[in-house]
Amino acid sequence: MTNRNPWLGLATYDEQSIREGYKFCGRERATKELYSIVDNNICTTLYGKSGIGKSSLLQAGLFPRLRADNYFPVMIRLGIGETKQAYSTTIISAIKSAIEEAGGQYTSTADADGTAEEQLKSFFRTTEFRDSSGE
C-alpha cells in the first residue's frame, strides 16, 4: 500500500489489494450468504447494476473464503473487451491461465472441433487438473 488510506475507493478490491493492506469491510453478510449459495449449488449467477461491487464481493470476499476451503475459484468475464472469442474459448483460456498462475498443471486431450458446447464438454471430460503439489 503506497498511501495511508486503507480504502481503495471506487477501484475493485481483489485478493492482492487485501494482501497489500486495503480494507474490504461491510460485506461480511453478503460474502457468507454468497458462499452458502455457491457451496450448495452447481451453478450460481451473480448479477446487478454496474458499480455496486459485484467484482469486489467475488474477488475480495468470496474467493479467499473458497480458497480456504480448497475450492479453486476462477474469474471469468464473458462479453468483455475487444476480442470476439467464442464463450467456450474464453472459459477454457481463463481456466488454463488461472491454473498456470497458481503453479498447477493440466493435461488435456480435448477436441477443439465441434460447437462451443461440445468443446466445453470435451475440455472438462478429458482434462486432468493438478495443483502445485501434484494433487
PDB file of C-alpha atoms in Angstrom:
ATOM      1  CA  MET A   1       0.000   0.000   0.000  1.00  0.00           C
ATOM      2  CA  THR A   2       1.630   3.208  -1.152  1.00  0.00           C
ATOM      3  CA  ASN A   3      -0.520   5.629   0.832  1.00  0.00           C
ATOM      4  CA  ARG A   4      -2.026   5.741   4.299  1.00  0.00           C
ATOM      5  CA  ASN A   5      -5.631   5.466   3.107  1.00  0.00           C
ATOM      6  CA  PRO A   6      -6.865   1.906   3.840  1.00  0.00           C
ATOM      7  CA  TRP A   7      -9.668   2.138   1.256  1.00  0.00           C
ATOM      8  CA  LEU A   8      -9.457   1.701  -2.498  1.00  0.00           C
ATOM      9  CA  GLY A   9     -12.404   3.960  -3.137  1.00  0.00           C
ATOM     10  CA  LEU A  10     -14.154   3.072  -6.374  1.00  0.00           C
ATOM     11  CA  ALA A  11     -11.473   0.644  -7.584  1.00  0.00           C
ATOM     12  CA  THR A  12     -12.227  -3.096  -7.486  1.00  0.00           C
ATOM     13  CA  TYR A  13     -10.984  -4.935  -4.421  1.00  0.00           C
ATOM     14  CA  ASP A  14      -9.277  -8.260  -5.006  1.00  0.00           C
ATOM     15  CA  GLU A  15      -7.113 -10.712  -3.108  1.00  0.00           C
ATOM     16  CA  GLN A  16      -3.957  -8.760  -3.961  1.00  0.00           C
ATOM     17  CA  SER A  17      -5.347  -5.477  -2.612  1.00  0.00           C
ATOM     18  CA  ILE A  18      -6.312  -7.234   0.637  1.00  0.00           C
ATOM     19  CA  ARG A  19      -2.756  -8.646   0.948  1.00  0.00           C
ATOM     20  CA  GLU A  20      -1.470  -5.097   0.429  1.00  0.00           C
ATOM     21  CA  GLY A  21      -3.438  -3.950   3.460  1.00  0.00           C
ATOM     22  CA  TYR A  22      -6.503  -2.353   1.931  1.00  0.00           C
ATOM     23  CA  LYS A  23      -9.696  -2.877   3.923  1.00  0.00           C
ATOM     24  CA  PHE A  24     -12.683  -4.673   2.431  1.00  0.00           C
ATOM     25  CA  CYS A  25     -15.345  -4.182   5.084  1.00  0.00           C
ATOM     26  CA  GLY A  26     -19.093  -4.206   5.403  1.00  0.00           C
ATOM     27  CA  ARG A  27     -19.760  -7.127   3.077  1.00  0.00           C
ATOM     28  CA  GLU A  28     -19.355  -9.979   5.577  1.00  0.00           C
ATOM     29  CA  ARG A  29     -23.043 -10.966   5.499  1.00  0.00           C
ATOM     30  CA  ALA A  30     -23.196 -10.840   1.700  1.00  0.00           C
ATOM     31  CA  THR A  31     -19.992 -12.901   1.490  1.00  0.00           C
ATOM     32  CA  LYS A  32     -21.365 -15.505   3.904  1.00  0.00           C
ATOM     33  CA  GLU A  33     -24.674 -15.756   2.030  1.00  0.00           C
ATOM     34  CA  LEU A  34     -22.977 -15.998  -1.369  1.00  0.00           C
ATOM     35  CA  TYR A  35     -20.589 -18.655  -0.052  1.00  0.00           C
ATOM     36  CA  SER A  36     -23.536 -20.724   1.152  1.00  0.00           C
ATOM     37  CA  ILE A  37     -25.228 -20.439  -2.230  1.00  0.00           C
ATOM     38  CA  VAL A  38     -22.074 -21.390  -4.151  1.00  0.00           C
ATOM     39  CA  ASP A  39     -21.257 -24.234  -1.755  1.00  0.00           C
ATOM     40  CA  ASN A  40     -24.744 -25.736  -2.156  1.00  0.00           C
ATOM     41  CA  ASN A  41     -25.358 -25.249  -5.887  1.00  0.00           C
ATOM     42  CA  ILE A  42     -23.600 -26.423  -9.022  1.00  0.00           C
ATOM     43  CA  CYS A  43     -24.222 -23.136 -10.827  1.00  0.00           C
ATOM     44  CA  THR A  44     -24.558 -19.656  -9.367  1.00  0.00           C
ATOM     45  CA  THR A  45     -25.100 -16.403 -11.212  1.00  0.00           C
ATOM     46  CA  LEU A  46     -24.358 -13.057  -9.583  1.00  0.00           C
ATOM     47  CA  TYR A  47     -25.821 -10.097 -11.407  1.00  0.00           C
ATOM     48  CA  GLY A  48     -26.663  -6.493 -10.677  1.00  0.00           C
ATOM     49  CA  LYS A  49     -26.164  -2.921 -11.791  1.00  0.00           C
ATOM     50  CA  SER A  50     -22.736  -1.737 -12.792  1.00  0.00           C
ATOM     51  CA  GLY A  51     -20.673  -0.301  -9.954  1.00  0.00           C
ATOM     52  CA  ILE A  52     -22.411  -1.891  -6.967  1.00  0.00           C
ATOM     53  CA  GLY A  53     -19.413  -4.057  -6.018  1.00  0.00           C
ATOM     54  CA  LYS A  54     -20.065  -7.462  -7.574  1.00  0.00           C
ATOM     55  CA  SER A  55     -16.439  -7.955  -8.643  1.00  0.00           C
ATOM     56  CA  SER A  56     -15.129  -6.837  -5.248  1.00  0.00           C
ATOM     57  CA  LEU A  57     -17.558  -9.140  -3.444  1.00  0.00           C
ATOM     58  CA  LEU A  58     -16.325 -12.057  -5.528  1.00  0.00           C
ATOM     59  CA  GLN A  59     -12.610 -11.320  -5.591  1.00  0.00           C
ATOM     60  CA  ALA A  60     -12.048  -9.931  -2.077  1.00  0.00           C
ATOM     61  CA  GLY A  61     -14.907 -11.579  -0.207  1.00  0.00           C
ATOM     62  CA  LEU A  62     -15.879 -14.917  -1.719  1.00  0.00           C
ATOM     63  CA  PHE A  63     -12.679 -16.108  -3.424  1.00  0.00           C
ATOM     64  CA  PRO A  64     -10.435 -16.061  -0.306  1.00  0.00           C
ATOM     65  CA  ARG A  65     -13.074 -17.972   1.633  1.00  0.00           C
ATOM     66  CA  LEU A  66     -13.431 -20.533  -1.151  1.00  0.00           C
ATOM     67  CA  ARG A  67      -9.642 -20.996  -1.347  1.00  0.00           C
ATOM     68  CA  ALA A  68      -9.529 -21.584   2.424  1.00  0.00           C
ATOM     69  CA  ASP A  69     -11.956 -24.484   1.869  1.00  0.00           C
ATOM     70  CA  ASN A  70      -9.932 -25.993  -1.017  1.00  0.00           C
ATOM     71  CA  TYR A  71     -12.027 -24.628  -3.851  1.00  0.00           C
ATOM     72  CA  PHE A  72     -10.317 -23.158  -6.894  1.00  0.00           C
ATOM     73  CA  PRO A  73     -12.290 -20.067  -7.930  1.00  0.00           C
ATOM     74  CA  VAL A  74     -11.645 -18.656 -11.392  1.00  0.00           C
ATOM     75  CA  MET A  75     -12.826 -15.218 -12.502  1.00  0.00           C
ATOM     76  CA  ILE A  76     -14.350 -15.476 -15.975  1.00  0.00           C
ATOM     77  CA  ARG A  77     -15.794 -12.396 -17.632  1.00  0.00           C
ATOM     78  CA  LEU A  78     -17.863 -13.056 -20.715  1.00  0.00           C
ATOM     79  CA  GLY A  79     -18.551 -10.437 -23.344  1.00  0.00           C
ATOM     80  CA  ILE A  80     -15.904  -8.033 -22.034  1.00  0.00           C
ATOM     81  CA  GLY A  81     -13.170  -6.460 -24.131  1.00  0.00           C
ATOM     82  CA  GLU A  82     -12.327  -6.102 -27.764  1.00  0.00           C
ATOM     83  CA  THR A  83     -11.927  -9.762 -28.723  1.00  0.00           C
ATOM     84  CA  LYS A  84     -14.842 -11.613 -30.233  1.00  0.00           C
ATOM     85  CA  GLN A  85     -13.896 -15.069 -28.965  1.00  0.00           C
ATOM     86  CA  ALA A  86     -16.468 -17.785 -28.519  1.00  0.00           C
ATOM     87  CA  TYR A  87     -17.543 -18.127 -24.891  1.00  0.00           C
ATOM     88  CA  SER A  88     -16.092 -21.634 -24.799  1.00  0.00           C
ATOM     89  CA  THR A  89     -12.663 -20.255 -25.789  1.00  0.00           C
ATOM     90  CA  THR A  90     -12.877 -17.522 -23.148  1.00  0.00           C
ATOM     91  CA  ILE A  91     -13.847 -20.003 -20.417  1.00  0.00           C
ATOM     92  CA  ILE A  92     -11.164 -22.556 -21.295  1.00  0.00           C
ATOM     93  CA  SER A  93      -8.473 -19.865 -21.604  1.00  0.00           C
ATOM     94  CA  ALA A  94      -9.394 -18.339 -18.227  1.00  0.00           C
ATOM     95  CA  ILE A  95      -9.231 -21.723 -16.506  1.00  0.00           C
ATOM     96  CA  LYS A  96      -5.889 -22.627 -18.082  1.00  0.00           C
ATOM     97  CA  SER A  97      -4.411 -19.228 -17.146  1.00  0.00           C
ATOM     98  CA  ALA A  98      -5.619 -19.486 -13.554  1.00  0.00           C
ATOM     99  CA  ILE A  99      -4.126 -22.962 -13.196  1.00  0.00           C
ATOM    100  CA  GLU A 100      -0.773 -21.818 -14.608  1.00  0.00           C
ATOM    101  CA  GLU A 101      -0.716 -18.708 -12.369  1.00  0.00           C
ATOM    102  CA  ALA A 102      -1.317 -20.930  -9.321  1.00  0.00           C
ATOM    103  CA  GLY A 103       1.568 -23.205 -10.298  1.00  0.00           C
ATOM    104  CA  GLY A 104      -0.730 -26.061 -11.219  1.00  0.00           C
ATOM    105  CA  GLN A 105      -0.846 -28.219 -14.306  1.00  0.00           C
ATOM    106  CA  TYR A 106      -3.432 -29.566 -16.687  1.00  0.00           C
ATOM    107  CA  THR A 107      -3.299 -32.291 -19.296  1.00  0.00           C
ATOM    108  CA  SER A 108      -5.998 -32.250 -21.925  1.00  0.00           C
ATOM    109  CA  THR A 109      -6.975 -34.405 -24.848  1.00  0.00           C
ATOM    110  CA  ALA A 110      -9.953 -32.166 -25.603  1.00  0.00           C
ATOM    111  CA  ASP A 111     -11.223 -31.996 -29.147  1.00  0.00           C
ATOM    112  CA  ALA A 112     -11.166 -28.415 -30.431  1.00  0.00           C
ATOM    113  CA  ASP A 113     -13.721 -29.208 -33.113  1.00  0.00           C
ATOM    114  CA  GLY A 114     -17.474 -29.011 -32.754  1.00  0.00           C
ATOM    115  CA  THR A 115     -19.842 -26.489 -31.264  1.00  0.00           C
ATOM    116  CA  ALA A 116     -18.906 -24.314 -28.307  1.00  0.00           C
ATOM    117  CA  GLU A 117     -20.940 -26.583 -26.042  1.00  0.00           C
ATOM    118  CA  GLU A 118     -19.168 -29.693 -27.370  1.00  0.00           C
ATOM    119  CA  GLN A 119     -15.758 -28.025 -26.868  1.00  0.00           C
ATOM    120  CA  LEU A 120     -16.553 -27.237 -23.227  1.00  0.00           C
ATOM    121  CA  LYS A 121     -17.858 -30.737 -22.563  1.00  0.00           C
ATOM    122  CA  SER A 122     -14.765 -32.240 -24.184  1.00  0.00           C
ATOM    123  CA  PHE A 123     -12.432 -29.973 -22.195  1.00  0.00           C
ATOM    124  CA  PHE A 124     -13.923 -30.867 -18.816  1.00  0.00           C
ATOM    125  CA  ARG A 125     -14.381 -34.538 -19.654  1.00  0.00           C
ATOM    126  CA  THR A 126     -10.824 -35.088 -20.934  1.00  0.00           C
ATOM    127  CA  THR A 127      -8.708 -32.723 -18.842  1.00  0.00           C
ATOM    128  CA  GLU A 128      -6.806 -33.753 -15.739  1.00  0.00           C
ATOM    129  CA  PHE A 129      -6.115 -30.917 -13.297  1.00  0.00           C
ATOM    130  CA  ARG A 130      -3.316 -30.901 -10.692  1.00  0.00           C
ATOM    131  CA  ASP A 131      -2.360 -28.324  -8.100  1.00  0.00           C
ATOM    132  CA  SER A 132       1.204 -27.178  -7.458  1.00  0.00           C
ATOM    133  CA  SER A 133       1.842 -30.226  -5.244  1.00  0.00           C
ATOM    134  CA  GLY A 134       0.642 -32.652  -7.927  1.00  0.00           C
ATOM    135  CA  GLU A 135      -2.690 -33.434  -6.246  1.00  0.00           C
TER     136      GLU A 135
END
